[in-house]
Tab-separated table of C-alpha atoms in Angstrom:
chain	number	residue	atom	x	y	z
A	1	MET	CA	172.616	-84.488	-59.875
A	2	ASN	CA	169.082	-83.518	-58.942
A	3	ASN	CA	168.836	-85.101	-55.517
A	4	GLN	CA	172.220	-85.106	-53.798
A	5	SER	CA	170.643	-84.201	-50.505
A	6	LEU	CA	168.842	-87.459	-50.145
A	7	ASN	CA	166.280	-86.734	-47.536
A	8	PRO	CA	164.796	-83.302	-46.903
A	9	LYS	CA	162.179	-84.672	-44.529
A	10	LEU	CA	164.514	-86.186	-41.936
A	11	THR	CA	164.218	-85.481	-38.238
A	12	VAL	CA	167.608	-85.969	-36.620
A	13	PHE	CA	168.273	-86.471	-32.904
A	14	VAL	CA	171.886	-85.509	-32.197
A	15	ALA	CA	173.390	-86.338	-28.779
A	16	GLY	CA	176.478	-84.419	-27.736
A	17	ALA	CA	177.655	-81.436	-25.752
A	18	GLU	CA	174.958	-79.103	-27.036
A	19	GLY	CA	171.211	-79.028	-27.267
A	20	LEU	CA	168.021	-77.672	-25.745
A	21	TRP	CA	167.288	-80.991	-24.042
A	22	THR	CA	169.385	-82.303	-21.136
A	23	ILE	CA	169.758	-86.082	-21.090
A	24	GLN	CA	168.871	-87.338	-17.625
A	25	ARG	CA	168.983	-91.051	-18.315
A	26	ASN	CA	170.251	-93.164	-21.196
A	27	GLN	CA	169.776	-96.851	-20.514
A	28	PRO	CA	169.554	-99.880	-22.746
A	29	SER	CA	166.338	-101.748	-22.094
A	30	ILE	CA	167.022	-104.576	-24.570
A	31	GLY	CA	170.392	-105.092	-26.290
A	32	PRO	CA	173.360	-102.731	-26.501
A	33	ALA	CA	173.465	-99.193	-25.075
A	34	LEU	CA	173.978	-95.933	-26.921
A	35	PRO	CA	177.012	-93.837	-25.869
A	36	MET	CA	176.491	-91.332	-23.095
A	37	ALA	CA	176.039	-87.639	-23.887
A	38	ALA	CA	174.980	-84.540	-21.969
A	39	LYS	CA	172.532	-82.905	-24.342
A	40	LEU	CA	170.259	-83.610	-27.265
A	41	THR	CA	169.422	-81.447	-30.266
A	42	VAL	CA	166.493	-82.058	-32.591
A	43	THR	CA	167.316	-80.885	-36.114
A	44	SER	CA	166.745	-81.669	-39.771
A	45	ALA	CA	170.373	-81.324	-40.881
A	46	TRP	CA	172.219	-84.419	-42.052
A	47	PRO	CA	174.991	-85.339	-41.519
A	48	PRO	CA	175.413	-83.629	-38.145
A	49	LYS	CA	178.529	-81.494	-37.750
A	50	SER	CA	179.327	-82.772	-34.265
A	51	GLY	CA	177.966	-85.032	-31.542
A	52	ASN	CA	178.475	-88.440	-29.958
A	53	TRP	CA	175.723	-90.145	-31.927
A	54	ALA	CA	172.761	-89.279	-34.101
A	55	LEU	CA	169.559	-91.065	-34.971
A	56	ALA	CA	167.430	-90.041	-37.915
A	57	GLY	CA	163.876	-90.901	-38.872
A	58	VAL	CA	160.956	-89.681	-40.955
A	59	SER	CA	157.300	-89.115	-40.299
A	60	SER	CA	155.501	-91.520	-42.564
A	61	ASN	CA	152.030	-92.843	-43.319
A	62	ALA	CA	150.297	-94.856	-40.609
A	63	ARG	CA	150.761	-98.584	-41.081
A	64	TYR	CA	148.253	-100.147	-38.657
A	65	LEU	CA	145.502	-97.672	-37.831
A	66	GLU	CA	142.034	-98.452	-39.054
A	67	ARG	CA	139.719	-95.585	-39.963
A	68	LYS	CA	137.876	-95.429	-36.634
A	69	GLU	CA	141.128	-95.589	-34.694
A	70	LYS	CA	142.700	-92.887	-36.861
A	71	THR	CA	139.710	-90.626	-36.253
A	72	SER	CA	139.800	-91.274	-32.493
A	73	LEU	CA	143.529	-90.581	-32.287
A	74	GLN	CA	143.299	-87.422	-34.350
A	75	ALA	CA	140.488	-86.158	-32.111
A	76	VAL	CA	142.519	-86.410	-28.900
A	77	GLN	CA	146.196	-86.257	-29.785
A	78	ALA	CA	148.380	-83.405	-28.559
A	79	PRO	CA	151.003	-81.570	-30.592
A	80	LEU	CA	154.694	-81.571	-29.732
A	81	GLY	CA	156.151	-78.341	-28.338
A	82	ARG	CA	153.586	-77.491	-25.661
A	83	PRO	CA	155.193	-75.067	-23.160
A	84	GLU	CA	154.273	-77.213	-20.143
A	85	ALA	CA	155.666	-80.406	-21.642
A	86	LYS	CA	159.188	-80.058	-20.259
A	87	CYS	CA	159.792	-83.804	-19.959
A	88	ALA	CA	160.577	-85.953	-22.958
A	89	ALA	CA	161.592	-89.506	-23.792
A	90	LEU	CA	163.271	-90.835	-26.894
A	91	ILE	CA	162.804	-94.565	-27.278
A	92	PRO	CA	164.520	-96.101	-30.306
A	93	ILE	CA	163.592	-99.720	-31.007
A	94	LYS	CA	164.517	-102.408	-33.487
A	95	LYS	CA	162.251	-105.353	-34.216
A	96	SER	CA	163.374	-108.862	-35.150
A	97	ASP	CA	163.615	-110.355	-38.625
A	98	ALA	CA	160.751	-112.643	-37.564
A	99	TRP	CA	158.537	-109.551	-37.156
A	100	TRP	CA	159.389	-108.224	-40.590
A	101	GLU	CA	158.778	-111.608	-42.182
A	102	LEU	CA	155.215	-111.533	-40.916
A	103	THR	CA	152.568	-110.253	-43.273
A	104	GLN	CA	150.747	-106.981	-42.647
A	105	GLU	CA	147.642	-108.791	-41.327
A	106	GLU	CA	149.753	-110.913	-38.969
A	107	ARG	CA	151.596	-107.852	-37.668
A	108	ARG	CA	148.354	-105.942	-37.226
A	109	HIS	CA	146.875	-108.872	-35.280
A	110	ILE	CA	149.787	-108.874	-32.824
A	111	PHE	CA	149.888	-105.069	-32.702
A	112	GLU	CA	146.265	-104.478	-31.828
A	113	ALA	CA	144.210	-107.638	-31.222
A	114	GLU	CA	146.872	-109.127	-28.932
A	115	SER	CA	148.776	-106.094	-27.696
A	116	HIS	CA	146.122	-103.337	-27.764
A	117	HIS	CA	148.834	-100.880	-28.813
A	118	ILE	CA	146.359	-98.282	-30.085
A	119	ALA	CA	143.659	-98.771	-27.445
A	120	HIS	CA	146.207	-98.426	-24.623
A	121	SER	CA	147.822	-95.396	-26.248
A	122	LEU	CA	144.511	-93.577	-26.377
A	123	LYS	CA	144.281	-93.676	-22.578
A	124	TYR	CA	147.290	-91.384	-22.245
A	125	LEU	CA	146.175	-88.759	-24.711
A	126	PRO	CA	146.279	-85.804	-24.791
A	127	ALA	CA	148.496	-85.632	-21.656
A	128	ILE	CA	151.364	-87.520	-23.256
A	129	ALA	CA	152.138	-86.351	-26.778
A	130	ARG	CA	153.972	-88.808	-28.987
A	131	HIS	CA	155.417	-88.825	-32.447
A	132	LEU	CA	156.656	-91.855	-34.342
A	133	TYR	CA	159.591	-91.615	-36.734
A	134	HIS	CA	160.293	-94.496	-39.105
A	135	CYS	CA	163.890	-95.381	-39.817
A	136	ARG	CA	164.041	-99.023	-40.924
A	137	ASP	CA	164.156	-98.017	-44.598
A	138	LEU	CA	166.898	-95.498	-43.804
A	139	GLY	CA	169.297	-98.299	-42.928
A	140	GLY	CA	170.262	-97.169	-39.414
A	141	GLU	CA	170.550	-99.204	-36.235
A	142	PHE	CA	166.886	-98.941	-35.295
A	143	ASP	CA	163.506	-99.399	-36.977
A	144	PHE	CA	161.546	-96.747	-35.084
A	145	LEU	CA	162.208	-93.735	-32.903
A	146	THR	CA	159.354	-92.643	-30.674
A	147	TRP	CA	159.505	-89.198	-29.100
A	148	PHE	CA	157.209	-88.460	-26.153
A	149	GLU	CA	156.551	-85.095	-24.464
A	150	PHE	CA	154.692	-84.525	-21.208
A	151	ALA	CA	154.479	-82.247	-18.177
A	152	PRO	CA	156.500	-83.264	-15.103
A	153	GLY	CA	153.262	-84.124	-13.295
A	154	GLU	CA	152.555	-86.861	-15.836
A	155	SER	CA	155.769	-88.773	-15.153
A	156	ASP	CA	154.064	-91.640	-13.294
A	157	ARG	CA	151.530	-92.012	-16.078
A	158	PHE	CA	154.368	-92.144	-18.563
A	159	GLU	CA	156.050	-94.978	-16.630
A	160	GLU	CA	152.746	-96.827	-16.718
A	161	LEU	CA	152.480	-96.326	-20.489
A	162	VAL	CA	156.000	-97.656	-21.068
A	163	ASP	CA	155.557	-100.623	-18.695
A	164	ASN	CA	152.354	-101.443	-20.488
A	165	LEU	CA	154.009	-101.470	-23.913
A	166	ARG	CA	156.883	-103.621	-22.675
A	167	SER	CA	154.522	-106.270	-21.342
A	168	THR	CA	152.796	-106.831	-24.688
A	169	GLU	CA	153.037	-109.670	-27.194
A	170	GLU	CA	154.305	-107.098	-29.717
A	171	TRP	CA	157.303	-106.300	-27.520
A	172	LYS	CA	158.514	-109.945	-27.759
A	173	TYR	CA	159.625	-108.949	-31.259
A	174	VAL	CA	161.727	-106.039	-30.005
A	175	VAL	CA	165.406	-107.017	-30.180
A	176	ARG	CA	166.837	-103.657	-29.180
A	177	GLU	CA	165.448	-100.805	-27.146
A	178	VAL	CA	167.129	-97.822	-25.518
A	179	ASP	CA	165.306	-95.587	-23.068
A	180	ILE	CA	166.447	-91.957	-23.072
A	181	ARG	CA	164.824	-89.440	-20.729
A	182	LEU	CA	165.203	-85.707	-21.104
A	183	ILE	CA	164.353	-82.374	-19.510
A	184	TYR	CA	163.912	-79.196	-21.502
A	185	SER	CA	166.720	-76.803	-20.618
A	186	GLY	CA	166.474	-74.097	-23.246
A	187	SER	CA	167.139	-70.659	-21.801
A	188	SER	CA	164.062	-69.163	-23.443
A	189	LEU	CA	160.469	-70.175	-22.904
A	190	LYS	CA	159.659	-73.414	-24.611
B	1	MET	CA	179.423	-90.129	-35.323
B	2	ASN	CA	178.388	-93.746	-35.606
B	3	ASN	CA	176.208	-93.587	-38.673
B	4	GLN	CA	177.430	-90.903	-41.048
B	5	SER	CA	176.748	-93.126	-44.018
B	6	LEU	CA	173.042	-93.032	-43.606
B	7	ASN	CA	171.886	-95.937	-45.648
B	8	PRO	CA	173.961	-99.010	-46.377
B	9	LYS	CA	171.025	-100.834	-47.928
B	10	LEU	CA	170.303	-98.392	-50.759
B	11	THR	CA	169.969	-99.473	-54.358
B	12	VAL	CA	170.830	-96.536	-56.596
B	13	PHE	CA	169.928	-96.174	-60.277
B	14	VAL	CA	172.307	-93.680	-61.867
B	15	ALA	CA	171.598	-92.414	-65.386
B	16	GLY	CA	174.474	-90.888	-67.314
B	17	ALA	CA	177.182	-91.647	-69.858
B	18	GLU	CA	178.159	-94.968	-68.309
B	19	GLY	CA	176.470	-98.188	-67.288
B	20	LEU	CA	175.781	-101.785	-68.237
B	21	TRP	CA	172.248	-100.932	-69.328
B	22	THR	CA	171.505	-98.831	-72.420
B	23	ILE	CA	168.457	-96.610	-72.082
B	24	GLN	CA	166.209	-97.160	-75.105
B	25	ARG	CA	163.268	-95.095	-73.993
B	26	ASN	CA	162.661	-92.573	-71.234
B	27	GLN	CA	159.139	-91.204	-71.340
B	28	PRO	CA	156.928	-89.554	-68.772
B	29	SER	CA	153.673	-91.424	-68.470
B	30	ILE	CA	152.115	-89.095	-65.875
B	31	GLY	CA	153.651	-85.750	-64.869
B	32	PRO	CA	157.130	-84.399	-65.602
B	33	ALA	CA	159.888	-86.286	-67.428
B	34	LEU	CA	163.304	-87.270	-66.155
B	35	PRO	CA	166.304	-85.879	-68.087
B	36	MET	CA	167.595	-87.963	-70.966
B	37	ALA	CA	170.700	-90.104	-70.553
B	38	ALA	CA	172.441	-92.834	-72.554
B	39	LYS	CA	173.162	-95.462	-69.939
B	40	LEU	CA	172.108	-96.659	-66.524
B	41	THR	CA	174.195	-98.088	-63.690
B	42	VAL	CA	172.772	-99.971	-60.731
B	43	THR	CA	174.915	-99.425	-57.645
B	44	SER	CA	174.761	-99.062	-53.880
B	45	ALA	CA	177.013	-95.997	-53.640
B	46	TRP	CA	175.503	-92.691	-52.527
B	47	PRO	CA	175.925	-89.935	-53.517
B	48	PRO	CA	176.856	-90.871	-57.096
B	49	LYS	CA	180.076	-89.361	-58.408
B	50	SER	CA	178.632	-88.460	-61.804
B	51	GLY	CA	175.475	-88.822	-63.854
B	52	ASN	CA	172.475	-86.856	-65.099
B	53	TRP	CA	170.135	-88.098	-62.388
B	54	ALA	CA	169.929	-90.758	-59.739
B	55	LEU	CA	167.063	-92.486	-57.993
B	56	ALA	CA	167.548	-94.454	-54.802
B	57	GLY	CA	165.321	-96.944	-53.019
B	58	VAL	CA	165.416	-99.780	-50.517
B	59	SER	CA	164.005	-103.281	-50.444
B	60	SER	CA	161.569	-103.312	-47.560
B	61	ASN	CA	158.969	-105.483	-45.942
B	62	ALA	CA	155.833	-106.295	-47.913
B	63	ARG	CA	152.975	-103.945	-47.114
B	64	TYR	CA	149.939	-105.584	-48.712
B	65	LEU	CA	150.547	-109.283	-49.243
B	66	GLU	CA	148.483	-111.700	-47.222
B	67	ARG	CA	150.030	-115.015	-46.177
B	68	LYS	CA	148.580	-117.093	-49.032
B	69	GLU	CA	149.575	-114.477	-51.596
B	70	LYS	CA	153.082	-114.234	-50.162
B	71	THR	CA	153.478	-118.008	-50.381
B	72	SER	CA	152.157	-118.071	-53.973
B	73	LEU	CA	154.475	-115.273	-55.043
B	74	GLN	CA	157.520	-116.815	-53.389
B	75	ALA	CA	156.781	-120.133	-55.113
B	76	VAL	CA	156.852	-118.681	-58.624
B	77	GLN	CA	158.903	-115.507	-58.575
B	78	ALA	CA	162.135	-115.252	-60.583
B	79	PRO	CA	165.384	-113.698	-59.397
B	80	LEU	CA	166.944	-110.643	-61.022
B	81	GLY	CA	170.105	-111.219	-63.066
B	82	ARG	CA	169.039	-114.178	-65.229
B	83	PRO	CA	171.351	-114.354	-68.292
B	84	GLU	CA	168.428	-114.426	-70.758
B	85	ALA	CA	166.698	-111.433	-69.202
B	86	LYS	CA	168.360	-108.779	-71.349
B	87	CYS	CA	165.400	-106.396	-71.307
B	88	ALA	CA	164.586	-104.257	-68.312
B	89	ALA	CA	162.222	-101.487	-67.299
B	90	LEU	CA	162.548	-98.985	-64.482
B	91	ILE	CA	159.217	-97.447	-63.549
B	92	PRO	CA	159.369	-94.801	-60.803
B	93	ILE	CA	155.980	-93.683	-59.488
B	94	LYS	CA	154.644	-91.211	-56.960
B	95	LYS	CA	151.220	-91.574	-55.397
B	96	SER	CA	148.967	-88.717	-54.295
B	97	ASP	CA	148.550	-87.313	-50.805
B	98	ALA	CA	145.014	-88.726	-50.934
B	99	TRP	CA	146.503	-92.231	-51.236
B	100	TRP	CA	148.765	-91.748	-48.250
B	101	GLU	CA	145.917	-90.347	-46.166
B	102	LEU	CA	144.023	-93.594	-46.637
B	103	THR	CA	144.368	-96.211	-43.924
B	104	GLN	CA	146.151	-99.489	-44.551
B	105	GLU	CA	142.864	-101.384	-44.939
B	106	GLU	CA	141.548	-98.798	-47.422
B	107	ARG	CA	144.764	-98.951	-49.473
B	108	ARG	CA	144.741	-102.740	-49.421
B	109	HIS	CA	141.129	-102.741	-50.625
B	110	ILE	CA	141.981	-100.569	-53.624
B	111	PHE	CA	145.245	-102.436	-54.236
B	112	GLU	CA	143.840	-105.929	-54.380
B	113	ALA	CA	140.043	-106.148	-54.127
B	114	GLU	CA	139.547	-103.412	-56.745
B	115	SER	CA	142.779	-103.494	-58.722
B	116	HIS	CA	143.894	-107.135	-58.414
B	117	HIS	CA	147.488	-105.954	-58.296
B	118	ILE	CA	148.793	-109.222	-56.842
B	119	ALA	CA	146.541	-111.600	-58.763
B	120	HIS	CA	147.450	-109.963	-62.088
B	121	SER	CA	151.139	-109.911	-61.233
B	122	LEU	CA	151.140	-113.647	-60.612
B	123	LYS	CA	150.142	-114.276	-64.244
B	124	TYR	CA	153.458	-112.918	-65.491
B	125	LEU	CA	155.687	-114.900	-63.173
B	126	PRO	CA	158.279	-116.296	-63.490
B	127	ALA	CA	158.804	-114.876	-67.016
B	128	ILE	CA	158.918	-111.279	-65.843
B	129	ALA	CA	161.034	-110.761	-62.736
B	130	ARG	CA	160.265	-107.687	-60.706
B	131	HIS	CA	161.674	-106.014	-57.660
B	132	LEU	CA	160.102	-103.169	-55.729
B	133	TYR	CA	162.209	-100.505	-54.074
B	134	HIS	CA	160.588	-98.145	-51.563
B	135	CYS	CA	161.692	-94.532	-51.547
B	136	ARG	CA	158.904	-92.421	-50.059
B	137	ASP	CA	160.591	-92.359	-46.656
B	138	LEU	CA	163.888	-91.414	-48.315
B	139	GLY	CA	162.435	-88.074	-49.352
B	140	GLY	CA	163.133	-88.242	-53.089
B	141	GLU	CA	160.856	-87.351	-55.980
B	142	PHE	CA	159.132	-90.730	-56.145
B	143	ASP	CA	157.494	-93.162	-53.721
B	144	PHE	CA	158.407	-96.426	-55.462
B	145	LEU	CA	160.839	-97.661	-58.083
B	146	THR	CA	159.949	-100.931	-59.761
B	147	TRP	CA	162.618	-102.746	-61.733
B	148	PHE	CA	161.517	-105.454	-64.182
B	149	GLU	CA	163.715	-107.941	-66.097
B	150	PHE	CA	162.617	-110.228	-68.914
B	151	ALA	CA	163.822	-111.950	-72.076
B	152	PRO	CA	163.251	-110.078	-75.379
B	153	GLY	CA	160.592	-112.656	-76.348
B	154	GLU	CA	158.459	-111.535	-73.387
B	155	SER	CA	158.214	-107.905	-74.495
B	156	ASP	CA	154.574	-108.140	-75.576
B	157	ARG	CA	153.624	-109.763	-72.296
B	158	PHE	CA	155.396	-106.958	-70.489
B	159	GLU	CA	153.363	-104.327	-72.371
B	160	GLU	CA	150.234	-106.204	-71.340
B	161	LEU	CA	151.347	-106.201	-67.697
B	162	VAL	CA	152.003	-102.462	-67.742
B	163	ASP	CA	148.752	-101.636	-69.583
B	164	ASN	CA	146.934	-103.711	-67.044
B	165	LEU	CA	148.414	-101.858	-64.082
B	166	ARG	CA	147.674	-98.490	-65.648
B	167	SER	CA	144.009	-99.301	-66.091
B	168	THR	CA	143.425	-100.069	-62.415
B	169	GLU	CA	141.656	-98.113	-59.694
B	170	GLU	CA	144.993	-98.018	-57.854
B	171	TRP	CA	146.633	-96.127	-60.719
B	172	LYS	CA	144.156	-93.239	-60.289
B	173	TYR	CA	146.261	-92.333	-57.254
B	174	VAL	CA	149.483	-92.182	-59.289
B	175	VAL	CA	150.445	-88.535	-59.785
B	176	ARG	CA	153.796	-89.141	-61.468
B	177	GLU	CA	155.124	-92.044	-63.496
B	178	VAL	CA	158.116	-92.324	-65.797
B	179	ASP	CA	158.645	-95.325	-68.068
B	180	ILE	CA	162.282	-96.192	-68.745
B	181	ARG	CA	163.171	-99.155	-70.960
B	182	LEU	CA	166.605	-100.674	-71.145
B	183	ILE	CA	168.704	-103.290	-72.906
B	184	TYR	CA	171.622	-105.034	-71.279
B	185	SER	CA	174.801	-103.972	-73.020
B	186	GLY	CA	177.549	-105.224	-70.766
B	187	SER	CA	180.493	-106.591	-72.722
B	188	SER	CA	180.667	-109.752	-70.607
B	189	LEU	CA	177.995	-112.393	-70.229
B	190	LYS	CA	175.220	-111.202	-67.995
């Protein structure tokens, strides 16, 4: 067989006893919780050898950005892995069947015209780095995993960002959301 | 681990010595070929136990259809598995990085305004059933697998459909395409 290892471009978040990130909080925001765990590892290996749970996603093409928005985001976004960004959040969400039955134009309308998802996000860049992983087509429990990284001093701004997202029209289509907060605890410099 | 079996919604096309479909033709149209094989099985099991090659994809949400188009398509489309539809084609394609760097609106413009992908497709419904499987986010060799089913009497119309697609602006972004034609050879009624 020429493709036994199905997905070489996976990013896998494994929660268990080991990992460079310490889980400080793991709370369901909408729907069922994820099991508790002490640490989180970010890897590309699937299936994981150990752990309490794992969530996998892939970086994919942008679905909603228009050209001007893409250019604006690219101009200000921050990379993951900055040494000062010792705080992180992993927010897995699942959207309703009603969302996925909408057409692209209908989803885009809710996403930006009504919810200002992109415009609001821009306000927090480059302080809060974020990366979106798609997982709906991978058949897991969630549709998206968003990973955020920021310096401890940006924590209040991060709460504002999350509160903002949760108050949008778009978020009415979220049927499951878990909010996981982490602190970098690797022994070496980040 | 709660999700070792990564993807319960996979559709897997396995080419090898066994299967209800006999492979009549297996030709690269753009880029490298796929290995030859006698038969094809359609299954949901991954990884396959045997076979020369396997391609996996998932049914996903529509990316380009607008509401009116979605309604028109749903009104006339045919299901897979019709007893008379003993001919099939499996056409895996991969699009270029340039395609995936385009924004949604730019892709949609090429897809429909320039290439009339949806409008042309409607002409062949319900005679030629088709189903699109997404696989770019699964990390395989292709981005999409399209499976077509039609009665032997529709073969000329099918050639027309395929020629039509290949002449479009959209197809300039296709960097790999293999054209696999099949005949149903199950011993029981289809």
